[in-house]
mmCIF file of C-alpha atoms and ligand atoms in Angstrom:
data_model
loop_
_atom_site.group_PDB
_atom_site.id
_atom_site.type_symbol
_atom_site.label_atom_id
_atom_site.label_comp_id
_atom_site.label_asym_id
_atom_site.label_seq_id
_atom_site.Cartn_x
_atom_site.Cartn_y
_atom_site.Cartn_z
ATOM 1 C CA MET A 1 166.403 105.946 35.666
ATOM 2 C CA THR A 2 168.046 106.511 38.884
ATOM 3 C CA TRP A 3 170.518 104.393 41.442
ATOM 4 C CA SER A 4 171.830 105.420 44.599
ATOM 5 C CA ARG A 5 175.701 104.594 45.271
ATOM 6 C CA GLN A 6 174.814 102.049 47.403
ATOM 7 C CA GLN A 7 172.593 99.993 44.901
ATOM 8 C CA GLY A 8 174.409 97.650 42.495
ATOM 9 C CA SER A 9 175.318 98.299 39.133
ATOM 10 C CA ARG A 10 173.708 97.169 35.722
ATOM 11 C CA ASP A 11 175.582 95.568 32.800
ATOM 12 C CA ARG A 12 173.837 97.868 30.430
ATOM 13 C CA ASN A 13 175.657 101.064 32.095
ATOM 14 C CA LYS A 14 178.612 99.334 33.599
ATOM 15 C CA GLU A 15 180.986 102.105 32.787
ATOM 16 C CA CYS A 16 179.180 104.706 34.264
ATOM 17 C CA TRP A 17 178.555 103.217 37.514
ATOM 18 C CA SER A 18 182.037 102.265 38.318
ATOM 19 C CA LEU A 19 182.994 105.710 37.522
ATOM 20 C CA ALA A 20 180.611 106.705 40.187
ATOM 21 C CA PHE A 21 182.081 104.271 42.620
ATOM 22 C CA TYR A 22 185.411 105.372 42.312
ATOM 23 C CA SER A 23 184.926 108.335 43.084
ATOM 24 C CA ALA A 24 183.199 107.078 46.268
ATOM 25 C CA GLN A 25 186.048 105.032 47.075
ATOM 26 C CA VAL A 26 188.810 107.799 46.521
ATOM 27 C CA ASN A 27 187.141 110.402 48.722
ATOM 28 C CA GLN A 28 187.550 108.949 52.382
ATOM 29 C CA GLY A 29 186.319 110.816 55.456
ATOM 30 C CA LYS A 30 184.646 113.886 55.903
ATOM 31 C CA GLU A 31 183.869 113.939 52.177
ATOM 32 C CA ARG A 32 182.912 110.357 52.122
ATOM 33 C CA GLN A 33 179.497 110.652 54.087
ATOM 34 C CA SER A 34 178.109 113.561 51.451
ATOM 35 C CA LEU A 35 179.538 111.883 48.295
ATOM 36 C CA ILE A 36 177.296 108.539 49.218
ATOM 37 C CA ALA A 37 174.803 110.551 49.904
ATOM 38 C CA TRP A 38 175.008 112.064 46.385
ATOM 39 C CA THR A 39 173.230 109.803 43.901
ATOM 40 C CA VAL A 40 174.588 109.378 40.174
ATOM 41 C CA ASP A 41 171.926 108.945 37.310
ATOM 42 C CA ILE A 42 172.627 106.987 34.144
ATOM 43 C CA MET A 43 171.081 108.052 31.131
ATOM 44 C CA ASP A 44 171.651 105.970 27.700
ATOM 45 C CA LEU A 45 173.182 109.325 26.190
ATOM 46 C CA LYS A 46 175.638 106.596 23.581
ATOM 47 C CA HIS A 47 177.385 105.452 27.177
ATOM 48 C CA SER A 48 177.949 109.206 28.552
ATOM 49 C CA CYS A 49 176.179 109.357 32.110
ATOM 50 C CA SER A 50 174.972 112.288 33.947
ATOM 51 C CA VAL A 51 174.824 113.713 37.546
ATOM 52 C CA LYS A 52 171.415 114.680 39.652
ATOM 53 C CA LEU A 53 172.222 118.373 40.520
ATOM 54 C CA ASN A 54 170.458 119.252 44.194
ATOM 55 C CA ASP A 55 167.274 120.739 42.353
ATOM 56 C CA GLY A 56 166.671 117.036 40.597
ATOM 57 C CA HIS A 57 167.463 117.823 37.261
ATOM 58 C CA LEU A 58 170.222 115.402 35.184
ATOM 59 C CA MET A 59 173.346 117.439 33.972
ATOM 60 C CA PRO A 60 175.669 115.089 31.421
ATOM 61 C CA MET A 61 179.041 114.740 33.041
ATOM 62 C CA LEU A 62 180.526 115.646 29.787
ATOM 63 C CA GLY A 63 179.893 119.224 28.080
ATOM 64 C CA PHE A 64 181.191 120.556 24.372
ATOM 65 C CA GLY A 65 182.778 124.126 24.983
ATOM 66 C CA THR A 66 181.635 126.620 22.324
ATOM 67 C CA PHE A 67 183.982 129.581 23.594
ATOM 68 C CA ALA A 68 186.421 130.415 20.368
ATOM 69 C CA SER A 69 188.677 133.292 19.698
ATOM 70 C CA GLU A 70 187.478 136.194 18.069
ATOM 71 C CA GLU A 71 189.476 135.374 14.957
ATOM 72 C CA ILE A 72 187.536 132.438 14.540
ATOM 73 C CA PRO A 73 184.621 132.734 12.089
ATOM 74 C CA LYS A 74 181.458 132.595 13.656
ATOM 75 C CA SER A 75 179.953 130.262 11.178
ATOM 76 C CA LYS A 76 182.726 127.319 12.817
ATOM 77 C CA ALA A 77 180.566 127.391 16.164
ATOM 78 C CA THR A 78 177.320 125.895 14.222
ATOM 79 C CA GLU A 79 179.540 122.837 12.701
ATOM 80 C CA ALA A 80 181.319 122.366 15.266
ATOM 81 C CA THR A 81 178.190 122.084 17.655
ATOM 82 C CA LYS A 82 176.280 120.074 15.092
ATOM 83 C CA VAL A 83 179.282 117.394 14.760
ATOM 84 C CA ALA A 84 179.728 117.400 18.736
ATOM 85 C CA ILE A 85 175.830 116.402 18.634
ATOM 86 C CA ASP A 86 176.254 113.664 16.102
ATOM 87 C CA VAL A 87 179.113 111.918 17.954
ATOM 88 C CA GLY A 88 176.993 112.094 21.162
ATOM 89 C CA PHE A 89 177.613 114.920 23.476
ATOM 90 C CA ARG A 90 173.933 116.253 25.069
ATOM 91 C CA HIS A 91 175.453 119.230 27.152
ATOM 92 C CA ILE A 92 176.425 122.679 25.637
ATOM 93 C CA ASP A 93 178.311 125.102 27.686
ATOM 94 C CA ALA A 94 177.781 128.659 26.045
ATOM 95 C CA ALA A 95 177.541 132.360 27.123
ATOM 96 C CA TYR A 96 176.252 135.760 26.424
ATOM 97 C CA PHE A 97 179.668 136.897 26.720
ATOM 98 C CA TYR A 98 180.647 134.169 23.759
ATOM 99 C CA GLN A 99 178.522 136.134 21.011
ATOM 100 C CA ASN A 100 178.088 132.845 19.066
ATOM 101 C CA GLU A 101 174.694 131.796 20.679
ATOM 102 C CA GLU A 102 172.970 132.288 17.474
ATOM 103 C CA GLU A 103 175.562 129.858 15.891
ATOM 104 C CA VAL A 104 175.111 127.526 18.095
ATOM 105 C CA GLY A 105 171.258 127.825 18.560
ATOM 106 C CA GLN A 106 171.651 126.967 14.713
ATOM 107 C CA ALA A 107 172.771 124.015 15.336
ATOM 108 C CA LEU A 108 170.610 122.748 18.124
ATOM 109 C CA ARG A 109 167.608 123.708 16.015
ATOM 110 C CA ASP A 110 168.959 122.154 13.040
ATOM 111 C CA LYS A 111 169.764 118.733 14.966
ATOM 112 C CA ILE A 112 166.184 119.031 16.489
ATOM 113 C CA ALA A 113 164.545 119.483 13.141
ATOM 114 C CA ASP A 114 166.525 116.938 11.619
ATOM 115 C CA GLY A 115 165.546 114.198 13.984
ATOM 116 C CA THR A 116 168.819 113.449 15.642
ATOM 117 C CA VAL A 117 167.372 114.830 19.483
ATOM 118 C CA LYS A 118 164.611 116.286 20.911
ATOM 119 C CA ARG A 119 165.036 119.383 22.820
ATOM 120 C CA GLU A 120 164.614 117.575 26.027
ATOM 121 C CA ASP A 121 167.692 115.428 25.019
ATOM 122 C CA LEU A 122 169.920 118.322 25.021
ATOM 123 C CA PHE A 123 171.251 120.215 28.224
ATOM 124 C CA TYR A 124 172.363 124.189 27.377
ATOM 125 C CA THR A 125 174.125 126.202 29.594
ATOM 126 C CA THR A 126 174.411 129.664 29.418
ATOM 127 C CA LYS A 127 175.643 132.738 31.607
ATOM 128 C CA ILE A 128 174.915 135.961 32.922
ATOM 129 C CA TRP A 129 177.707 138.462 31.918
ATOM 130 C CA THR A 130 179.389 141.079 34.430
ATOM 131 C CA THR A 131 177.365 144.180 32.402
ATOM 132 C CA PHE A 132 173.964 142.668 33.707
ATOM 133 C CA PHE A 133 174.564 142.117 37.142
ATOM 134 C CA ARG A 134 172.314 144.780 38.492
ATOM 135 C CA PRO A 135 169.136 142.750 39.341
ATOM 136 C CA GLU A 136 166.875 144.548 37.178
ATOM 137 C CA LEU A 137 169.268 143.683 34.107
ATOM 138 C CA VAL A 138 169.315 139.828 34.973
ATOM 139 C CA ARG A 139 166.276 138.447 33.243
ATOM 140 C CA GLN A 140 167.365 140.880 30.149
ATOM 141 C CA CYS A 141 170.379 139.128 29.577
ATOM 142 C CA LEU A 142 169.272 135.846 29.670
ATOM 143 C CA GLU A 143 166.176 136.653 27.396
ATOM 144 C CA ARG A 144 168.589 137.969 24.742
ATOM 145 C CA SER A 145 170.271 134.650 25.161
ATOM 146 C CA LEU A 146 166.720 132.911 24.118
ATOM 147 C CA LYS A 147 165.977 135.021 21.390
ATOM 148 C CA LYS A 148 169.352 134.542 19.945
ATOM 149 C CA LEU A 149 169.065 130.765 20.231
ATOM 150 C CA GLY A 150 165.600 130.334 19.341
ATOM 151 C CA LEU A 151 164.569 128.311 22.391
ATOM 152 C CA ASP A 152 161.758 129.336 25.392
ATOM 153 C CA TYR A 153 164.388 127.874 28.074
ATOM 154 C CA VAL A 154 167.757 126.872 29.183
ATOM 155 C CA ASP A 155 168.627 123.799 31.100
ATOM 156 C CA LEU A 156 171.204 125.998 33.310
ATOM 157 C CA CYS A 157 171.557 129.340 33.753
ATOM 158 C CA ILE A 158 174.692 130.676 35.758
ATOM 159 C CA ILE A 159 176.262 133.954 36.953
ATOM 160 C CA HIS A 160 179.412 134.085 34.735
ATOM 161 C CA MET A 161 181.940 135.677 37.534
ATOM 162 C CA PRO A 162 181.216 137.271 40.584
ATOM 163 C CA THR A 163 182.421 140.499 39.621
ATOM 164 C CA ALA A 164 180.028 142.966 38.048
ATOM 165 C CA MET A 165 180.771 145.738 35.335
ATOM 166 C CA GLN A 166 179.062 148.831 34.429
ATOM 167 C CA PRO A 167 176.080 148.225 32.437
ATOM 168 C CA GLY A 168 175.802 149.026 28.459
ATOM 169 C CA GLU A 169 176.197 147.408 25.295
ATOM 170 C CA GLU A 170 179.787 147.249 25.573
ATOM 171 C CA LEU A 171 180.689 143.717 26.646
ATOM 172 C CA MET A 172 184.046 145.063 28.183
ATOM 173 C CA PRO A 173 183.501 148.614 29.005
ATOM 174 C CA LYS A 174 186.703 150.839 29.615
ATOM 175 C CA ASP A 175 187.954 153.921 30.772
ATOM 176 C CA ALA A 176 190.084 156.452 29.020
ATOM 177 C CA ASN A 177 193.291 154.440 30.298
ATOM 178 C CA GLY A 178 191.787 151.281 28.832
ATOM 179 C CA LYS A 179 191.178 150.090 32.656
ATOM 180 C CA ALA A 180 187.941 147.968 33.029
ATOM 181 C CA ILE A 181 185.094 150.051 34.503
ATOM 182 C CA LEU A 182 184.072 147.705 37.453
ATOM 183 C CA GLU A 183 181.078 148.284 39.950
ATOM 184 C CA THR A 184 179.894 146.571 43.033
ATOM 185 C CA VAL A 185 176.753 144.870 42.678
ATOM 186 C CA ASP A 186 175.824 142.873 45.640
ATOM 187 C CA ILE A 187 176.023 139.040 44.335
ATOM 188 C CA ARG A 188 173.539 138.048 46.342
ATOM 189 C CA ASP A 189 170.750 140.489 44.816
ATOM 190 C CA THR A 190 171.966 138.981 41.653
ATOM 191 C CA TRP A 191 170.959 135.669 42.569
ATOM 192 C CA GLU A 192 168.024 136.356 43.808
ATOM 193 C CA ALA A 193 167.261 137.942 40.208
ATOM 194 C CA LEU A 194 167.946 134.783 38.534
ATOM 195 C CA GLU A 195 165.932 132.340 41.013
ATOM 196 C CA LYS A 196 163.420 134.819 39.565
ATOM 197 C CA CYS A 197 164.222 133.659 36.411
ATOM 198 C CA LYS A 198 164.035 129.997 37.608
ATOM 199 C CA ASP A 199 160.788 130.371 38.788
ATOM 200 C CA ALA A 200 159.395 132.247 35.376
ATOM 201 C CA GLY A 201 160.676 129.043 33.709
ATOM 202 C CA LEU A 202 163.389 130.682 31.698
ATOM 203 C CA SER A 203 165.957 128.116 33.086
ATOM 204 C CA LYS A 204 165.464 124.816 34.601
ATOM 205 C CA SER A 205 168.472 125.292 37.070
ATOM 206 C CA ILE A 206 170.636 128.136 38.018
ATOM 207 C CA GLY A 207 174.372 128.245 39.028
ATOM 208 C CA VAL A 208 177.796 130.438 39.332
ATOM 209 C CA SER A 209 180.841 130.169 37.981
ATOM 210 C CA ASN A 210 184.427 131.345 39.157
ATOM 211 C CA PHE A 211 183.010 131.763 42.786
ATOM 212 C CA ASN A 212 185.545 131.095 45.452
ATOM 213 C CA HIS A 213 184.009 128.901 48.627
ATOM 214 C CA LYS A 214 183.526 132.286 50.554
ATOM 215 C CA GLN A 215 181.586 133.603 47.827
ATOM 216 C CA LEU A 216 179.562 130.201 47.436
ATOM 217 C CA GLU A 217 178.747 130.788 51.435
ATOM 218 C CA LEU A 218 177.848 134.241 50.982
ATOM 219 C CA ILE A 219 174.685 133.026 48.574
ATOM 220 C CA LEU A 220 174.395 129.468 50.904
ATOM 221 C CA ASN A 221 173.601 131.951 53.770
ATOM 222 C CA LYS A 222 171.415 134.486 52.279
ATOM 223 C CA PRO A 223 168.536 134.858 54.079
ATOM 224 C CA GLY A 224 165.690 133.764 52.767
ATOM 225 C CA LEU A 225 167.702 131.820 49.916
ATOM 226 C CA LYS A 226 165.258 130.078 47.358
ATOM 227 C CA TYR A 227 167.274 127.674 45.635
ATOM 228 C CA LYS A 228 171.064 126.842 46.276
ATOM 229 C CA PRO A 229 173.732 126.852 43.140
ATOM 230 C CA THR A 230 173.625 123.763 41.994
ATOM 231 C CA CYS A 231 176.851 123.979 40.343
ATOM 232 C CA ASN A 232 180.216 126.071 40.424
ATOM 233 C CA GLN A 233 181.993 125.649 36.958
ATOM 234 C CA VAL A 234 185.498 126.934 37.633
ATOM 235 C CA GLU A 235 188.648 126.375 35.729
ATOM 236 C CA CYS A 236 189.981 122.820 36.429
ATOM 237 C CA HIS A 237 192.873 120.616 34.974
ATOM 238 C CA PRO A 238 196.072 118.641 36.597
ATOM 239 C CA TYR A 239 197.855 122.001 37.044
ATOM 240 C CA LEU A 240 195.021 123.581 39.089
ATOM 241 C CA ASN A 241 192.952 120.445 40.605
ATOM 242 C CA GLN A 242 190.701 122.587 42.981
ATOM 243 C CA SER A 243 190.915 119.675 45.703
ATOM 244 C CA LYS A 244 189.431 121.637 48.263
ATOM 245 C CA LEU A 245 187.004 123.664 46.305
ATOM 246 C CA LEU A 246 185.984 120.105 45.074
ATOM 247 C CA GLU A 247 185.602 119.044 48.533
ATOM 248 C CA PHE A 248 183.915 122.155 49.484
ATOM 249 C CA CYS A 249 181.179 121.771 46.743
ATOM 250 C CA ASN A 250 180.722 118.038 47.469
ATOM 251 C CA SER A 251 180.068 118.811 51.235
ATOM 252 C CA LYS A 252 177.303 121.495 49.802
ATOM 253 C CA GLY A 253 175.746 118.985 46.980
ATOM 254 C CA ILE A 254 177.156 121.835 44.596
ATOM 255 C CA VAL A 255 178.708 120.306 41.471
ATOM 256 C CA LEU A 256 181.828 121.538 40.375
ATOM 257 C CA VAL A 257 182.369 121.950 36.669
ATOM 258 C CA ALA A 258 185.678 121.944 35.247
ATOM 259 C CA TYR A 259 186.745 124.401 32.138
ATOM 260 C CA SER A 260 189.696 124.604 30.337
ATOM 261 C CA ALA A 261 190.087 120.848 31.254
ATOM 262 C CA LEU A 262 192.286 120.101 28.265
ATOM 263 C CA GLY A 263 194.664 123.470 29.347
ATOM 264 C CA SER A 264 192.581 126.282 27.804
ATOM 265 C CA HIS A 265 191.838 127.768 24.679
ATOM 266 C CA ARG A 266 195.121 129.836 25.035
ATOM 267 C CA ASP A 267 193.403 133.020 23.487
ATOM 268 C CA PRO A 268 196.611 135.424 23.534
ATOM 269 C CA ASN A 269 193.577 138.121 24.480
ATOM 270 C CA TRP A 270 193.161 136.182 27.909
ATOM 271 C CA ILE A 271 196.246 134.065 28.717
ATOM 272 C CA SER A 272 200.191 134.580 28.747
ATOM 273 C CA SER A 273 201.733 132.791 25.781
ATOM 274 C CA ASP A 274 204.575 131.253 28.346
ATOM 275 C CA SER A 275 201.992 129.243 30.002
ATOM 276 C CA PRO A 276 202.628 125.372 30.122
ATOM 277 C CA TYR A 277 201.189 123.198 27.402
ATOM 278 C CA LEU A 278 199.199 120.536 29.812
ATOM 279 C CA LEU A 279 198.687 118.003 27.142
ATOM 280 C CA GLU A 280 202.901 117.989 26.347
ATOM 281 C CA ASP A 281 203.159 117.047 30.037
ATOM 282 C CA PRO A 282 205.146 113.801 30.440
ATOM 283 C CA VAL A 283 203.068 112.219 33.306
ATOM 284 C CA LEU A 284 199.969 112.668 30.929
ATOM 285 C CA MET A 285 201.736 111.310 27.910
ATOM 286 C CA THR A 286 203.113 108.107 29.792
ATOM 287 C CA ILE A 287 199.307 107.284 30.977
ATOM 288 C CA ALA A 288 198.083 108.036 27.743
ATOM 289 C CA LYS A 289 200.454 105.659 25.835
ATOM 290 C CA LYS A 290 199.577 102.827 28.571
ATOM 291 C CA HIS A 291 196.064 103.042 27.853
ATOM 292 C CA ASN A 292 196.365 103.380 24.049
ATOM 293 C CA ARG A 293 194.375 107.099 24.573
ATOM 294 C CA THR A 294 195.623 110.729 23.657
ATOM 295 C CA PRO A 295 196.608 113.224 26.767
ATOM 296 C CA GLY A 296 193.590 115.197 26.143
ATOM 297 C CA GLN A 297 191.460 111.639 26.381
ATOM 298 C CA VAL A 298 193.107 111.111 29.855
ATOM 299 C CA ALA A 299 192.743 114.761 30.971
ATOM 300 C CA LEU A 300 188.964 114.245 30.644
ATOM 301 C CA ARG A 301 188.979 110.582 32.110
ATOM 302 C CA TYR A 302 190.705 112.447 35.318
ATOM 303 C CA GLN A 303 188.117 114.779 36.079
ATOM 304 C CA LEU A 304 185.205 112.018 35.298
ATOM 305 C CA GLN A 305 186.568 109.492 37.957
ATOM 306 C CA ARG A 306 186.713 112.339 40.506
ATOM 307 C CA GLY A 307 183.033 112.853 40.093
ATOM 308 C CA VAL A 308 183.606 116.451 38.129
ATOM 309 C CA VAL A 309 181.674 117.182 35.435
ATOM 310 C CA VAL A 310 183.971 118.069 32.679
ATOM 311 C CA LEU A 311 183.783 120.600 29.467
ATOM 312 C CA ALA A 312 185.574 119.954 26.146
ATOM 313 C CA LYS A 313 186.203 122.664 23.465
ATOM 314 C CA SER A 314 187.050 121.797 20.137
ATOM 315 C CA PHE A 315 185.978 122.877 16.856
ATOM 316 C CA ASN A 316 188.008 120.186 14.526
ATOM 317 C CA GLU A 317 185.941 117.182 13.914
ATOM 318 C CA LYS A 318 189.062 114.365 14.320
ATOM 319 C CA ARG A 319 189.298 115.950 18.301
ATOM 320 C CA ILE A 320 185.786 116.366 18.575
ATOM 321 C CA LYS A 321 185.177 112.916 18.322
ATOM 322 C CA GLU A 322 188.568 112.187 20.322
ATOM 323 C CA ASN A 323 187.038 113.932 23.371
ATOM 324 C CA PHE A 324 183.336 112.159 23.240
ATOM 325 C CA GLN A 325 185.726 108.324 23.675
ATOM 326 C CA VAL A 326 186.008 108.733 27.331
ATOM 327 C CA PHE A 327 183.886 106.406 28.674
ATOM 328 C CA ASP A 328 185.342 103.264 27.552
ATOM 329 C CA PHE A 329 188.449 102.921 29.667
ATOM 330 C CA GLU A 330 189.309 103.553 33.377
ATOM 331 C CA LEU A 331 192.453 105.200 34.803
ATOM 332 C CA THR A 332 194.068 102.981 37.886
ATOM 333 C CA SER A 333 193.934 104.510 41.422
ATOM 334 C CA GLU A 334 198.316 104.992 40.660
ATOM 335 C CA ASP A 335 196.992 106.752 37.393
ATOM 336 C CA MET A 336 194.633 109.249 39.495
ATOM 337 C CA LYS A 337 197.504 109.733 42.381
ATOM 338 C CA ALA A 338 200.187 110.622 39.537
ATOM 339 C CA ILE A 339 197.811 112.887 37.947
ATOM 340 C CA ASP A 340 196.800 114.224 41.564
ATOM 341 C CA SER A 341 200.845 115.139 41.936
ATOM 342 C CA LEU A 342 200.698 117.293 39.134
ATOM 343 C CA ASN A 343 198.798 120.351 40.898
ATOM 344 C CA ARG A 344 200.775 123.499 41.154
ATOM 345 C CA ASN A 345 197.799 125.577 41.418
ATOM 346 C CA PHE A 346 198.727 127.203 38.366
ATOM 347 C CA ARG A 347 195.845 129.215 36.788
ATOM 348 C CA TYR A 348 195.594 129.799 32.909
ATOM 349 C CA SER A 349 192.998 132.271 33.063
ATOM 350 C CA LYS A 350 193.632 135.095 35.521
ATOM 351 C CA MET A 351 190.864 137.366 34.773
ATOM 352 C CA SER A 352 193.154 140.004 35.395
ATOM 353 C CA PHE A 353 190.800 142.931 34.485
ATOM 354 C CA ALA A 354 188.515 142.320 37.543
ATOM 355 C CA MET A 355 191.489 142.392 39.899
ATOM 356 C CA ASP A 356 190.497 145.759 41.576
ATOM 357 C CA HIS A 357 187.087 144.130 42.169
ATOM 358 C CA PRO A 358 185.732 143.357 45.985
ATOM 359 C CA TYR A 359 184.484 139.939 44.843
ATOM 360 C CA TYR A 360 187.525 139.440 42.545
ATOM 361 C CA PRO A 361 187.709 135.608 43.287
ATOM 362 C CA PHE A 362 191.307 134.095 43.004
ATOM 363 C CA LEU A 363 193.062 135.723 45.737
ATOM 364 C CA GLU A 364 191.465 133.110 48.306
ATOM 365 C CA GLU A 365 193.116 129.639 48.480
ATOM 366 C CA TYR A 366 189.905 128.220 47.131
HETATM 367 P P1 NAP B 401 189.974 123.705 26.490
HETATM 368 O O1 NAP B 401 188.847 122.772 26.517
HETATM 369 O O2 NAP B 401 190.612 123.435 27.968
HETATM 370 O O3 NAP B 401 190.722 123.292 25.586
HETATM 371 C C1 NAP B 401 190.198 123.872 23.712
HETATM 372 C C2 NAP B 401 191.819 123.804 23.221
HETATM 373 O O4 NAP B 401 192.388 122.354 23.228
HETATM 374 C C3 NAP B 401 191.191 124.193 21.461
HETATM 375 O O5 NAP B 401 192.429 124.957 21.621
HETATM 376 C C4 NAP B 401 191.533 123.191 21.086
HETATM 377 O O6 NAP B 401 191.399 123.259 19.975
HETATM 378 C C5 NAP B 401 192.169 122.134 21.613
HETATM 379 N N1 NAP B 401 191.787 120.540 21.907
HETATM 380 C C6 NAP B 401 190.397 120.304 22.217
HETATM 381 N N2 NAP B 401 190.421 119.048 21.933
HETATM 382 C C7 NAP B 401 191.717 118.493 21.883
HETATM 383 C C8 NAP B 401 192.620 117.350 21.979
HETATM 384 N N3 NAP B 401 192.226 116.328 22.322
HETATM 385 N N4 NAP B 401 193.618 117.097 22.016
HETATM 386 C C9 NAP B 401 194.482 118.454 21.860
HETATM 387 N N5 NAP B 401 194.098 119.413 21.713
HETATM 388 C C10 NAP B 401 192.782 119.778 21.960
HETATM 389 O O7 NAP B 401 189.535 125.193 26.448
HETATM 390 P P2 NAP B 401 188.503 126.135 26.756
HETATM 391 O O8 NAP B 401 187.546 127.130 25.648
HETATM 392 O O9 NAP B 401 189.466 127.099 27.764
HETATM 393 O O10 NAP B 401 187.378 125.557 28.004
HETATM 394 C C11 NAP B 401 186.335 124.701 27.936
HETATM 395 C C12 NAP B 401 185.316 125.738 27.585
HETATM 396 O O11 NAP B 401 184.637 125.622 29.103
HETATM 397 C C13 NAP B 401 184.714 126.908 26.738
HETATM 398 O O12 NAP B 401 184.326 126.455 25.273
HETATM 399 C C14 NAP B 401 183.901 127.378 27.607
HETATM 400 O O13 NAP B 401 182.488 126.846 27.182
HETATM 401 C C15 NAP B 401 183.822 126.752 29.057
HETATM 402 N N6 NAP B 401 184.834 128.351 29.510
HETATM 403 C C16 NAP B 401 183.975 128.754 30.630
HETATM 404 C C17 NAP B 401 184.793 129.704 31.472
HETATM 405 C C18 NAP B 401 184.055 130.463 32.429
HETATM 406 O O14 NAP B 401 184.592 131.669 32.806
HETATM 407 N N7 NAP B 401 182.728 129.998 32.856
HETATM 408 C C19 NAP B 401 186.503 130.290 30.891
HETATM 409 C C20 NAP B 401 186.842 129.338 29.677
HETATM 410 C C21 NAP B 401 185.848 128.454 29.415
HETATM 411 P P3 NAP B 401 190.551 122.798 18.601
HETATM 412 O O15 NAP B 401 189.539 123.509 18.533
HETATM 413 O O16 NAP B 401 191.920 123.342 16.875
HETATM 414 O O17 NAP B 401 190.474 121.058 18.636
#
């Protein structure tokens, strides 16, 4: 069922509606017009709610992240994804690069087989890894993911980041000096190949990840563009709140999806150990105490109230449950302002291996 923002709320889903209304109210001026035109679709997913993408498909606003460090046994991904589905998550975020799609797929198939969910209740995202960016390789990457998953389509397939690397079986091809072997592939050509995957029915929706606004514009202004990106998945949390990129995406009908919303996985292979611990921030802790919630729940709720789709990774049963309990409380506008003021443009995942690539995305302000 679909309501536009201008229409009233329904008791059954009052909570989701008030979320949408709040973000319309806080975004004044230029942004307001586009937000009002944006429609929010409510689904009865145990009080979760969904946003309508610019291609008409629905994306649940809270997603379950599946990236885990190499040291974590892959089987954990099956167990955790099953728990996530049991507690109510319907949006699962995965990637070819995570090397656990077989295990995540097992969980999906088990939960479909035991009657907990139907395939159409789930929203599954995969990503095209950088070594498959040459147009002739894009479909191959998606087909490999589908094979591992045991599914015949994904709900969303996104370009993992704009910086291509040398094709081959190595996920991280390196030269003799240990430097990543980058190559330049026009992201518009990769996008065209992804459009063909959508036309072939392999993915319902297509989008991008880690793109800055100029790179989004490159796609949006591409002559002969068939489909606009539905979303841009980026690092986003109170220390990097992406307000400018969010405003840009809103104005173009692109949904912003937040990763590392809880302060990241802190995998030492990717993230510096001296990075701040987001969930120990005194402001988040005080707000959490006031609402009788945890800092993690506050960090997730913050994104929902700004109209951002948010991912949360946990392989721990208690925390998976906790992360889903974010639809039954509301942050005040003072809370939201206090969290906004924590922004310090701090990025956990700098992806420095791609720093020398002409498309390295993080040198732009947004
Ligand atoms: P995150 O969601 O910010 O945080 C995960 C970490 O927080 C884990 O160490 C987890 O440990 C812990 N945690 C989870 N819930 C918690 C809670 N309620 N209280 C305290 N600690 C909690 O991590 P992320 O992996 O960086 O991002 C989430 C997802 O986004 C990934 O899994 C992946 O799907 C996606 N992602 C995408 C990209 C991209 O380039 N597109 C990059 C990074 C991530 P336990 O497991 O022990 O609970």
